[in-house]
Coordinates of C-alpha atoms in Angstrom, one line a residue:
X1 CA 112.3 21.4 102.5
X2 CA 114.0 17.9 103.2
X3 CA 112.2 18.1 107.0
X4 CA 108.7 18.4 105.6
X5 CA 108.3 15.3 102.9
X6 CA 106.8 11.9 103.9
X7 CA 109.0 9.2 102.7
X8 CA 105.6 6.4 102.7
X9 CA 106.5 4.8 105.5
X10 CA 104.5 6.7 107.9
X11 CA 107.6 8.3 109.6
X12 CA 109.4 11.4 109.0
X13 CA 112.7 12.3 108.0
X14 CA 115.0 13.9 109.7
X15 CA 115.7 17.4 109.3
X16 CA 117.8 18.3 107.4
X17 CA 120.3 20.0 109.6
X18 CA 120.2 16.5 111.6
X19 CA 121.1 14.6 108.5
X20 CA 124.1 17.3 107.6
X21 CA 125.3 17.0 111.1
X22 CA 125.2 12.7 110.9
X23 CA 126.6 12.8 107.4
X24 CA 129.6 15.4 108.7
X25 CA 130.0 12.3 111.4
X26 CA 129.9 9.8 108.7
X27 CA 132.7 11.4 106.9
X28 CA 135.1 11.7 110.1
X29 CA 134.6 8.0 110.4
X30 CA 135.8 7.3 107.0
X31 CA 138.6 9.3 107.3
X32 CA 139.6 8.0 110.5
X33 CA 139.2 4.6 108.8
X34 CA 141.1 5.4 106.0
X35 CA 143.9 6.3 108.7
X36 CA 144.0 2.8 109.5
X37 CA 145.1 1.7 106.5
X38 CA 147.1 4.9 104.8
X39 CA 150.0 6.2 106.9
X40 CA 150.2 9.8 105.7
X41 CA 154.1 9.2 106.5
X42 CA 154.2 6.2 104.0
X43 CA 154.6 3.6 107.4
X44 CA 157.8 2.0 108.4
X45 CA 159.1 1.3 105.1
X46 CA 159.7 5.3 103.6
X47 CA 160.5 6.1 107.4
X48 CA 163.5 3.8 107.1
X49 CA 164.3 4.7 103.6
X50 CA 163.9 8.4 105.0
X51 CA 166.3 8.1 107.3
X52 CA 168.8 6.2 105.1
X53 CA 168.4 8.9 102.3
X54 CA 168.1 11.8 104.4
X55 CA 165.3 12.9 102.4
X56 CA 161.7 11.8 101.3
X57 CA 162.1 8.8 98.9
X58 CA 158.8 9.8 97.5
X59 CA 160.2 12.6 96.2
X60 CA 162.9 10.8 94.7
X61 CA 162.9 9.4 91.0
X62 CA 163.2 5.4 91.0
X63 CA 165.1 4.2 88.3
X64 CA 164.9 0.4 87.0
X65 CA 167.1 -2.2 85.6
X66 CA 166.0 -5.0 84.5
X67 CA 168.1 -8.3 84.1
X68 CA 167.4 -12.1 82.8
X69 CA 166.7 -14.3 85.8
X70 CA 169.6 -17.1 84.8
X71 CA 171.7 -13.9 86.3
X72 CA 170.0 -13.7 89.8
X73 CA 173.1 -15.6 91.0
X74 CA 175.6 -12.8 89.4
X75 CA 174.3 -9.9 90.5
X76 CA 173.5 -10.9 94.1
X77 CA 177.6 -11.8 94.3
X78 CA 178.1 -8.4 92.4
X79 CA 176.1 -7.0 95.4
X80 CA 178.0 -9.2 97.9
X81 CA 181.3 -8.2 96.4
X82 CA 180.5 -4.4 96.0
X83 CA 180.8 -3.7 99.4
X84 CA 184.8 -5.8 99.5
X85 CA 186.0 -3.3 96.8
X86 CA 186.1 -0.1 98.8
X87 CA 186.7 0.1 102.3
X88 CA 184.3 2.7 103.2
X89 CA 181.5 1.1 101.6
X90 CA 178.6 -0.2 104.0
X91 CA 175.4 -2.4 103.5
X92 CA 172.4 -3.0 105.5
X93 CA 169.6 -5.8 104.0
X94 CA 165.7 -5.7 104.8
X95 CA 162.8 -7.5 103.9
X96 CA 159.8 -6.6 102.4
X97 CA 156.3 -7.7 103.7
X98 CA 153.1 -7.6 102.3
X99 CA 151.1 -9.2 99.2
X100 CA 151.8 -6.5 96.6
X101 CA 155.7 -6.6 97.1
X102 CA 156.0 -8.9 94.3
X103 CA 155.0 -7.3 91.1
X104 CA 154.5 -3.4 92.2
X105 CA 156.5 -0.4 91.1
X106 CA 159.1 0.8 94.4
X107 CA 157.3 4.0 94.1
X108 CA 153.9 2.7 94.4
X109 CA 154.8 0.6 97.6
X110 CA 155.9 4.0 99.0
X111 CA 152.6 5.8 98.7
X112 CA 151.4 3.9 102.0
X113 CA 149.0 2.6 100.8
X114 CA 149.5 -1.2 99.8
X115 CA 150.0 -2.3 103.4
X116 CA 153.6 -3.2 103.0
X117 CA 156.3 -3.7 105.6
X118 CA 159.9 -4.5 106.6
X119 CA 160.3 -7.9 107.5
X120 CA 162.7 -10.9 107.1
X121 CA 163.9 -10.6 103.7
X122 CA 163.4 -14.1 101.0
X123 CA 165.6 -16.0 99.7
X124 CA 166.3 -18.6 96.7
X125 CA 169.0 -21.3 96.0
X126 CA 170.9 -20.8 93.0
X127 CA 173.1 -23.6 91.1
X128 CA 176.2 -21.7 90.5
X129 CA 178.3 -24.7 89.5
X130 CA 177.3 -28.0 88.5
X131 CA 177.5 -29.4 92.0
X132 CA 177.3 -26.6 94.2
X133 CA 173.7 -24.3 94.9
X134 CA 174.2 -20.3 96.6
X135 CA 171.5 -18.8 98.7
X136 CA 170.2 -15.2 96.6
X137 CA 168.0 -12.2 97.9
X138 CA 164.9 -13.4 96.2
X139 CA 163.3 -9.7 97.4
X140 CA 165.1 -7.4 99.5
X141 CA 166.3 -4.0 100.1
X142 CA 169.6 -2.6 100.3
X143 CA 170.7 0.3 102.4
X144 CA 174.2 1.4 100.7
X145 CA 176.3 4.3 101.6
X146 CA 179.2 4.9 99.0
X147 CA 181.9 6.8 100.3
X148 CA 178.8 8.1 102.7
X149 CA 176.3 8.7 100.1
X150 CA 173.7 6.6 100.4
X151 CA 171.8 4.7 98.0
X152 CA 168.6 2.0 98.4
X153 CA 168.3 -0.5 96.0
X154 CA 165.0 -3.0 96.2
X155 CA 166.4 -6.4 94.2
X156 CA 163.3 -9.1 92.8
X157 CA 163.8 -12.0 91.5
X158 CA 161.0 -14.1 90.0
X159 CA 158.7 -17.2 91.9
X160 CA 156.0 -19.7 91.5
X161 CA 153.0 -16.6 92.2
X162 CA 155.0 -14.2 89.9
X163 CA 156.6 -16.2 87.3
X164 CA 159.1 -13.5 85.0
X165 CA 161.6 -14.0 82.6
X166 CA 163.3 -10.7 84.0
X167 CA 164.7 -9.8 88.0
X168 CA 164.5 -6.4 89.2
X169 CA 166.7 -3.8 90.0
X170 CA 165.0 0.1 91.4
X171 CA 167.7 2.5 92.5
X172 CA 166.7 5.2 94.3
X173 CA 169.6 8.1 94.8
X174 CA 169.9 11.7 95.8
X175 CA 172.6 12.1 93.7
X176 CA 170.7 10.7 90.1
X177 CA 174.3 10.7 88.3
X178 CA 176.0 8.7 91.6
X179 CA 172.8 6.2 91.1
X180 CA 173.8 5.3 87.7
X181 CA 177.4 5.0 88.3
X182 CA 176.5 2.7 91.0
X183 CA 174.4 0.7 88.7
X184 CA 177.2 0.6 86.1
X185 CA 179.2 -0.6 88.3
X186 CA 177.3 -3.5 90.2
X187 CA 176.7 -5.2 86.3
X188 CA 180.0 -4.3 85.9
X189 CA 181.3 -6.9 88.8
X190 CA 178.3 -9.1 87.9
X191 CA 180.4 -9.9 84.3
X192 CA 183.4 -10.1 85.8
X193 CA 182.7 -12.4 88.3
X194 CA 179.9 -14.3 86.6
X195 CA 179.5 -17.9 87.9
X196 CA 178.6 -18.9 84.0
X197 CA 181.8 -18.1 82.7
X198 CA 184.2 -20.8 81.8
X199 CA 180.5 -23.4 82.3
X200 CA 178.8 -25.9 79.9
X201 CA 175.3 -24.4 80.6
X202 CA 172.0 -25.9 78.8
X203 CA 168.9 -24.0 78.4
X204 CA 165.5 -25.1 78.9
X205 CA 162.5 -24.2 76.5
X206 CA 161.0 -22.1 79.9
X207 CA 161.4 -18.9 79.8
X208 CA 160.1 -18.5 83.5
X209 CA 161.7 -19.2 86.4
X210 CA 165.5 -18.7 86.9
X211 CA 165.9 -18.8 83.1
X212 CA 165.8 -22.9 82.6
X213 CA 169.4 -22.5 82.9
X214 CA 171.3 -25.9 83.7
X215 CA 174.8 -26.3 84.5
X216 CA 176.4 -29.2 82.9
X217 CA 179.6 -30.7 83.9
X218 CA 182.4 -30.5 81.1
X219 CA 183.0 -33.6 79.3
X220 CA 186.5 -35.6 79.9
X221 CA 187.2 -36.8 76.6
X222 CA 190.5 -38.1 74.8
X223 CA 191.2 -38.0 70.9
X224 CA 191.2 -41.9 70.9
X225 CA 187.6 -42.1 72.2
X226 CA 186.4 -40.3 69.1
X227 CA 186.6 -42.5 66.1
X228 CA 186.2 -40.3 63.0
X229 CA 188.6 -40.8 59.7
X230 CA 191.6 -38.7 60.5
X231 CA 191.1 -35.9 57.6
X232 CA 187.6 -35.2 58.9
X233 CA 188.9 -34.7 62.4
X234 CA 191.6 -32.3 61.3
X235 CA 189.3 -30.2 59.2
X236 CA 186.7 -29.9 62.6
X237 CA 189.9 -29.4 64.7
X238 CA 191.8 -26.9 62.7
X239 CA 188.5 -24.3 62.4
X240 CA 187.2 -25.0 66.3
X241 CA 190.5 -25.5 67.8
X242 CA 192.9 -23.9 65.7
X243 CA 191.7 -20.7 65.3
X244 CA 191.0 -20.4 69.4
X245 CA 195.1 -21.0 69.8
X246 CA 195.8 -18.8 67.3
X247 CA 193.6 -15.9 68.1
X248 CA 196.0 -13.3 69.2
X249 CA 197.8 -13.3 65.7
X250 CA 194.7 -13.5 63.9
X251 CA 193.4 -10.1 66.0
X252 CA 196.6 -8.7 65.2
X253 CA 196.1 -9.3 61.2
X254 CA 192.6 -7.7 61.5
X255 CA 191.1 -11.1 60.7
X256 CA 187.3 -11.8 62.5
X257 CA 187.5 -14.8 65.0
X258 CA 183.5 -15.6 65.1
X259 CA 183.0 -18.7 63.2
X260 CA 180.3 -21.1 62.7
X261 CA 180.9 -24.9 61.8
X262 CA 178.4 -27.5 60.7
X263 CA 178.1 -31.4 61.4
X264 CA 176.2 -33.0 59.4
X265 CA 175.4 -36.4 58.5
X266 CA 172.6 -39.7 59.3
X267 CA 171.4 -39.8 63.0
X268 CA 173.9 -41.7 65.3
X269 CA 177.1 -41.3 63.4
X270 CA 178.3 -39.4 66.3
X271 CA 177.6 -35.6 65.9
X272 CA 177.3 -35.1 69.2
X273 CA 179.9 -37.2 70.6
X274 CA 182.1 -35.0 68.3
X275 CA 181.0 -31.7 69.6
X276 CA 181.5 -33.5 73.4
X277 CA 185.6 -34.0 72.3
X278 CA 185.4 -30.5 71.4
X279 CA 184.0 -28.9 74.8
X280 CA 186.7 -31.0 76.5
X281 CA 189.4 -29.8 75.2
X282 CA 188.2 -25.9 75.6
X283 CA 188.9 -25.6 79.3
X284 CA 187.3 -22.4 80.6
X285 CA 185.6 -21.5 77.1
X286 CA 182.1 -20.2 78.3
X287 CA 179.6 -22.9 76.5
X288 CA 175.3 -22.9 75.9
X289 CA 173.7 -25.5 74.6
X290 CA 170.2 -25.1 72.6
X291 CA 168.1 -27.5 70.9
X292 CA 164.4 -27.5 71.0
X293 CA 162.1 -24.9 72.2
X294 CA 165.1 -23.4 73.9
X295 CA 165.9 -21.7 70.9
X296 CA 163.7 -19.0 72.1
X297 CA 167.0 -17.8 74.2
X298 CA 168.9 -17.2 71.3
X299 CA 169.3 -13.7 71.8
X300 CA 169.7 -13.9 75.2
X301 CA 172.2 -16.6 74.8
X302 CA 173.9 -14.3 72.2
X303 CA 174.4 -11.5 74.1
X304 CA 176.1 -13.9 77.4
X305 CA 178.3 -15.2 74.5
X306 CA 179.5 -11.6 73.9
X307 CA 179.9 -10.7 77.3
X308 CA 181.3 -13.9 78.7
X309 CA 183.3 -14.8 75.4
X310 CA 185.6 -16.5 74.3
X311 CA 182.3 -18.8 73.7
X312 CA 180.8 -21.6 71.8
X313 CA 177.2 -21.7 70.8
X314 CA 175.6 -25.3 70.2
X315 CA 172.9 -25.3 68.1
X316 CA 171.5 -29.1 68.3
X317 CA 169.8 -30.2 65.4
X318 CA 169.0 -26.5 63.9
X319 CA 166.9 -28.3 60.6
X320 CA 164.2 -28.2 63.1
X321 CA 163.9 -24.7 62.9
X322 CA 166.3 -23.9 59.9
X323 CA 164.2 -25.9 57.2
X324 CA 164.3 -24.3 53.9
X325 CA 161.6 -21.8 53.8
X326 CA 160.4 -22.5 50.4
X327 CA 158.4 -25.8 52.2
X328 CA 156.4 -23.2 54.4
X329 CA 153.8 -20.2 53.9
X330 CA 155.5 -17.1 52.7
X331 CA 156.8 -15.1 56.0
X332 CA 157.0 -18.3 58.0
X333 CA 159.2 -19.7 60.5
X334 CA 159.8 -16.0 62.7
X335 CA 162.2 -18.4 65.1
X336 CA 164.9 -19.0 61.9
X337 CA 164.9 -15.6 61.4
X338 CA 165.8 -14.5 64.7
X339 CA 168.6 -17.0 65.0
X340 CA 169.9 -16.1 61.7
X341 CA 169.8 -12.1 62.8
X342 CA 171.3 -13.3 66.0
X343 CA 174.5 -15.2 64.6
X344 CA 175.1 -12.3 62.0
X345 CA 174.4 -9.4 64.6
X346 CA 177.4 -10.7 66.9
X347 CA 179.6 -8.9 64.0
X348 CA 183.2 -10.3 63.5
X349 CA 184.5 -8.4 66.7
X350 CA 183.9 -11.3 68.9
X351 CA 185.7 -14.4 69.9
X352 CA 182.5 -16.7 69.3
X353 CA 182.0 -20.5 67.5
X354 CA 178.7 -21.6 66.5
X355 CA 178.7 -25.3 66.4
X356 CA 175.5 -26.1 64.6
X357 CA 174.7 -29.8 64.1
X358 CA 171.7 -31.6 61.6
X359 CA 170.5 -35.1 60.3
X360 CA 168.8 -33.2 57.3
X361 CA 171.1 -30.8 55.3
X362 CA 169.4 -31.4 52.2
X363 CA 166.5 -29.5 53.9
X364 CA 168.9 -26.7 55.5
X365 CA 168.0 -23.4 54.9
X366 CA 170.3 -22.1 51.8
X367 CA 170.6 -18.6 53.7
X368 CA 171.9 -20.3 56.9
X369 CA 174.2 -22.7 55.0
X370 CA 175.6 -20.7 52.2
X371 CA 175.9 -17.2 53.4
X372 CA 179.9 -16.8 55.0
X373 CA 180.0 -15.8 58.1
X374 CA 177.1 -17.8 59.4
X375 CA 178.9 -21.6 58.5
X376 CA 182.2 -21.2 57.3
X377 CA 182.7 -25.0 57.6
X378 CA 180.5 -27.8 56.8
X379 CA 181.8 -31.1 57.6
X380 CA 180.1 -34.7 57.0
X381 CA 180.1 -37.0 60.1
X382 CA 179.6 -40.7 58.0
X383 CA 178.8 -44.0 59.1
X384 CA 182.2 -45.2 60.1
X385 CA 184.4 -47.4 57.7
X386 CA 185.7 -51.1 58.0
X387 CA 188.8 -49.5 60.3
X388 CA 186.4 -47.0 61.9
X389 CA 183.4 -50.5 62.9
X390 CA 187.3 -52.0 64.2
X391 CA 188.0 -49.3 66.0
X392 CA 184.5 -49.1 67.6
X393 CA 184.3 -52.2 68.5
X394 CA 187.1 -52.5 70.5
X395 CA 186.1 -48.8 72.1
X396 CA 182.9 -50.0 72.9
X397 CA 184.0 -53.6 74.0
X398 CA 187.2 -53.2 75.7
X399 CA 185.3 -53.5 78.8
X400 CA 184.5 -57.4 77.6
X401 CA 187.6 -58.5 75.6
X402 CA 187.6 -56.9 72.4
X403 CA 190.1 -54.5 72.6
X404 CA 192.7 -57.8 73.2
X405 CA 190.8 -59.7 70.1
X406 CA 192.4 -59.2 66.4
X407 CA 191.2 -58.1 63.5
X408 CA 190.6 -61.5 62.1
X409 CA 188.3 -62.3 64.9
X410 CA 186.4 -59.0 64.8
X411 CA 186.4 -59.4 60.4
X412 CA 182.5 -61.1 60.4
X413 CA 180.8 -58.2 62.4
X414 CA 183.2 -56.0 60.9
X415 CA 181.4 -57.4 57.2
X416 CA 177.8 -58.0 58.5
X417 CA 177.7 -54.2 60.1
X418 CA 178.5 -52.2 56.3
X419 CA 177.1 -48.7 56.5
X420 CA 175.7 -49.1 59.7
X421 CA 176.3 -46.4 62.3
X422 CA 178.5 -45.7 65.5
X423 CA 174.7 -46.4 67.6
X424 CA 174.4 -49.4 65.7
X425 CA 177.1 -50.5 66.8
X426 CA 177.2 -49.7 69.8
X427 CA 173.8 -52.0 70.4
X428 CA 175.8 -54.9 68.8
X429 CA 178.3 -55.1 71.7
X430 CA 175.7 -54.9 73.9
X431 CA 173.8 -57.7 72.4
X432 CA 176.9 -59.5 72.0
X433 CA 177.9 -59.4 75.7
X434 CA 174.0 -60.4 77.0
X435 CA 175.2 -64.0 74.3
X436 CA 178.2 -64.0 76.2
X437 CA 176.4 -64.0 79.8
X438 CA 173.7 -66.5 78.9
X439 CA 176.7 -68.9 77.9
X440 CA 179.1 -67.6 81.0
X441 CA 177.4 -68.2 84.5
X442 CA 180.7 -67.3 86.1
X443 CA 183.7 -65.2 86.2
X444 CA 185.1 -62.1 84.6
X445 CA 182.7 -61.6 81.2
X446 CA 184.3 -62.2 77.7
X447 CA 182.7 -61.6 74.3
X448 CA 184.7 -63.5 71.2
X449 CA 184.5 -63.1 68.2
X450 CA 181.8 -65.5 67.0
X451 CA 179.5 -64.3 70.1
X452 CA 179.9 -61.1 67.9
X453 CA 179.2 -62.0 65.0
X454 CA 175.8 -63.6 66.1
X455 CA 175.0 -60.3 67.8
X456 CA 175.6 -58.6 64.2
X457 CA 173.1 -61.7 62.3
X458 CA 170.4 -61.2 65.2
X459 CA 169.9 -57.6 64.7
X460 CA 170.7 -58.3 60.7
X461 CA 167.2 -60.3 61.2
X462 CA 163.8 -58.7 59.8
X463 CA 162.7 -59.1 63.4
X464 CA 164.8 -56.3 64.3
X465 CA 163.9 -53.5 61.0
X466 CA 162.8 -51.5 63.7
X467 CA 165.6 -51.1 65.8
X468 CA 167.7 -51.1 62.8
X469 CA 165.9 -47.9 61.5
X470 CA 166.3 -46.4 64.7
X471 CA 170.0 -46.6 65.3
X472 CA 171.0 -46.0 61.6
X473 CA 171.7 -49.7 60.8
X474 CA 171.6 -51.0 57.2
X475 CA 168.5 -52.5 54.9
X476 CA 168.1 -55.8 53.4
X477 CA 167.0 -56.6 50.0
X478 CA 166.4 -60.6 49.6
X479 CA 169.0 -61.2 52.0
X480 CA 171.6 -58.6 51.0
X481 CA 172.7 -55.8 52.7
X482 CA 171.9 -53.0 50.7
X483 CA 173.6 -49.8 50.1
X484 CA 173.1 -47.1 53.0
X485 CA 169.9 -45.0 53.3
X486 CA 170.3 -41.9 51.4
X487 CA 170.2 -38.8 54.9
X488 CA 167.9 -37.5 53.0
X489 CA 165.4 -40.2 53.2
X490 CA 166.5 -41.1 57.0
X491 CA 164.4 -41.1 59.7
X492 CA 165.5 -38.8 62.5
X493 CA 166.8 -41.2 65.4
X494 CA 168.4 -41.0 68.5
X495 CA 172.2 -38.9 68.3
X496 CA 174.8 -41.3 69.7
X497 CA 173.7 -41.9 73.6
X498 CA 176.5 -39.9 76.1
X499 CA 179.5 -42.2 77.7
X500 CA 179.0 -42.4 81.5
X501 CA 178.3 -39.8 83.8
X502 CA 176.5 -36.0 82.4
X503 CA 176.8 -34.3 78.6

């Protein structure tokens, strides 16, 4: 017996009933703590859901839709506008408190357990335009009553303590078949009305976040600005262009309106500045931009393109992850093939241009260049000729006087700058108008044609091989320009910098 053993320390125990009767104590007190903390109702957060659902949520099955964070801003206005397209619809919002509201299950938060609450509900700003920011439910609850069957819907979006590529969705419904319908419809109106369509959007390499998703503001760009020779500019026009005026006939014919074009050609002939003409005269075409770790988005992007076509799909500089695979281990390069299964798993249904654009085609992957349907184009973008440098010139100059100077006067840069690029060129205005301000203290700034010129020599020098190789400009060989750098053996440089104001 318990009540008749020594323990060593010269006093007795207690007997045994004693103990049972203090250890009977000891277990109310746990369970009154444990009251504390665990509501066996599930605390203010299931009673209000109760109440709203006319039932136990607990008892309810939660259903989850997940949805890429860059579309936090569509589907709290497809929320917002829910409510407009039926009178009879209604809408409460709470908040959710507590430290495990962020990355726990809806039905976990209702056991009671986890200490959460209703409180004021968080919010996040948005861009939804290039200038203008809206304020989203970063975490909150929606009370909805269709047609007075009610619905709760708990909407999380990602932040700095729970960074997620995905926002949340968890439906909880009476009616299971009325929950999906509502769901349906909600990314439904979040298409519709997407604040991405008709947007130049680039994408970061993140994947975090809201998505790394910036808006860009649509170039303003006139035929004139872009100097290419004129068949070249037809070819890029007729398959970007054309077949987006013509797509009704060509749907009509059963012909396939997904396209993909290629730019190729040295770094700083103007690649870029050609795809900018492009974007500005597509008005309201839907538009993502990836270079860069943000090819990681490419089936992301893919999918927005099909949702929110017509589209274009820029893919800057793609030998970076399009080299040829025989250079690499067998199997290599897992981020070519899932923007090659990407392109070709669009099918031909779809109103979509891939705009792909390179400084090393020699390298380009054979299955991404040859296969149709993939690049159905590929068009060379070459340093400019004698009337292209004219041309430049004045575009780049007019600011300063060239555009009134004639060809005569303009003939020695025109000469000195052979096979040199649109960047090149570009630098020898600029250097030519610094001449020009060292010699003209006062008064509206003029370059000439001999200030020119000089500009052309000085970065003609040795001193400048440097800057030469960087902007695409030509070598020397005792003296004398020699032919253009093959773009095979080019080093990649800079594409030609953006005219004022954004991409």
């Amino acid at each position: 017996m318990l009540g008749a053993m020594e323990d060593g320390s010269g006093l007795r125990p207690l007997p045994e009933e004693e103990l049972r009767r203090l250890a009977a104590g000891m277990q109310q007190i746990v369970r009154d703590l444990h009251l504390l903390v665990h509501d066996p109702t599930g605390g203010e957060l299931v009673r209000r859901l109760g109440q709203h659902l006319g039932s136990d949520p607990r008892q309810l099955p939660v259903v989850t839709h997940e949805f890429p964070m860059a579309q936090l801003v569509d589907i709290d206005a497809a929320l917002a506008a829910w409510t407009e397209e039926a009178d009879d619809r209604r809408k409460e919002l709470l908040g959710i408190t507590g430290p495990h509201r962020r990355g726990t299950p809806l039905s976990e938060l209702l056991t009671g357990d986890l200490g959460v609450g209703v409180g004021p509900v968080d919010y996040v700003d948005c861009a939804d335009s290039p200038d203008t920011t809206r304020s989203c439910v970063r975490i909150g609850l929606f009370l909805l009553s269709d047609r007075g069957r009610p619905l709760a819907l708990l909407l999380r979006g990602s932040d700095r303590q729970n960074p997620s590529p995905s926002g949340q969705l968890e439906l909880i419904a009476a009616d299971p078949d009325h929950g999906r319908a509502f769901l349906s419809e909600v990314i439904r109106i979040s298409v519709e009305r997407s604040v991405l369509r008709g947007q130049v959007l680039a994408f970061g390499g993140s994947r975090n976040g809201y998505g790394g998703l910036r808006f860009i503001r649509r170039p303003v760009m006139a035929r004139s600005e872009l100097v290419l020779p004129e068949a070249t500019l037809d070819q890029i026009e007729r398959h970007v262009l054309g077949i987006a005026e013509l797509r009704s006939r060509l749907r009509e014919a059963g012909q396939h309106l997904k396209r993909g074009v290629l730019l190729y050609g040295p770094p700083g002939t103007g690649k870029t500045h050609t795809v900018r003409y492009l974007l500005a005269q597509m008005p309201g075409v839907t538009t993502f931009i990836l270079s860069g770790e943000a090819y990681r988005n490419i089936s992301y992007v893919c999918g927005l393109a099909r949702s929110l076509q017509p589209a274009v799909v820029i893919l800057e500089d793609v030998d970076l992850v399009a080299a040829d695979r025989s250079f690499g281990p067998p199997g290599g390069n897992p981020l070519l093939f899932e923007v090659l299964n990407h392109i070709d798993g669009l099918g031909d249904d779809v109103d979509v241009t891939f705009l792909l654009t390179t400084n090393r085609v020699d390298i380009l992957e054979r299955a991404l260049a040859e296969r149709p349907g993939r690049v159905d184009a590929a068009v060379p973008i070459e340093a400019p000729d004698p009337e292209g440098r004219v041309r430049l010139f004045r575009l780049y100059g007019g600011a300063v006087g060239l555009g009134q100077l004639g060809e005569a006067d303009l003939e020695p840069a025109v000469a000195a700058t052979e096979g040199c690029t649109a960047t090149y060129l570009r630098e020898v205005v600029r250097r030519a108008a610094l001449i020009a301000a060292e010699g003209q203290p006062t008064g509206p700034l003029r370059v000439d044609g001999p200030a020119l010129a000089r500009a052309a020599t000085e970065l003609l020098d040795d001193r400048a091989a440097l800057t030469r190789a960087i902007l695409g400009g030509l070598a020397r060989e005792g003296g004398r320009p020699a032919p253009p750098v093959p773009p095979s053996h080019r080093k990649p440089g800079p594409e030609l910098p953006p005219p004022p104001g954004d991409w």
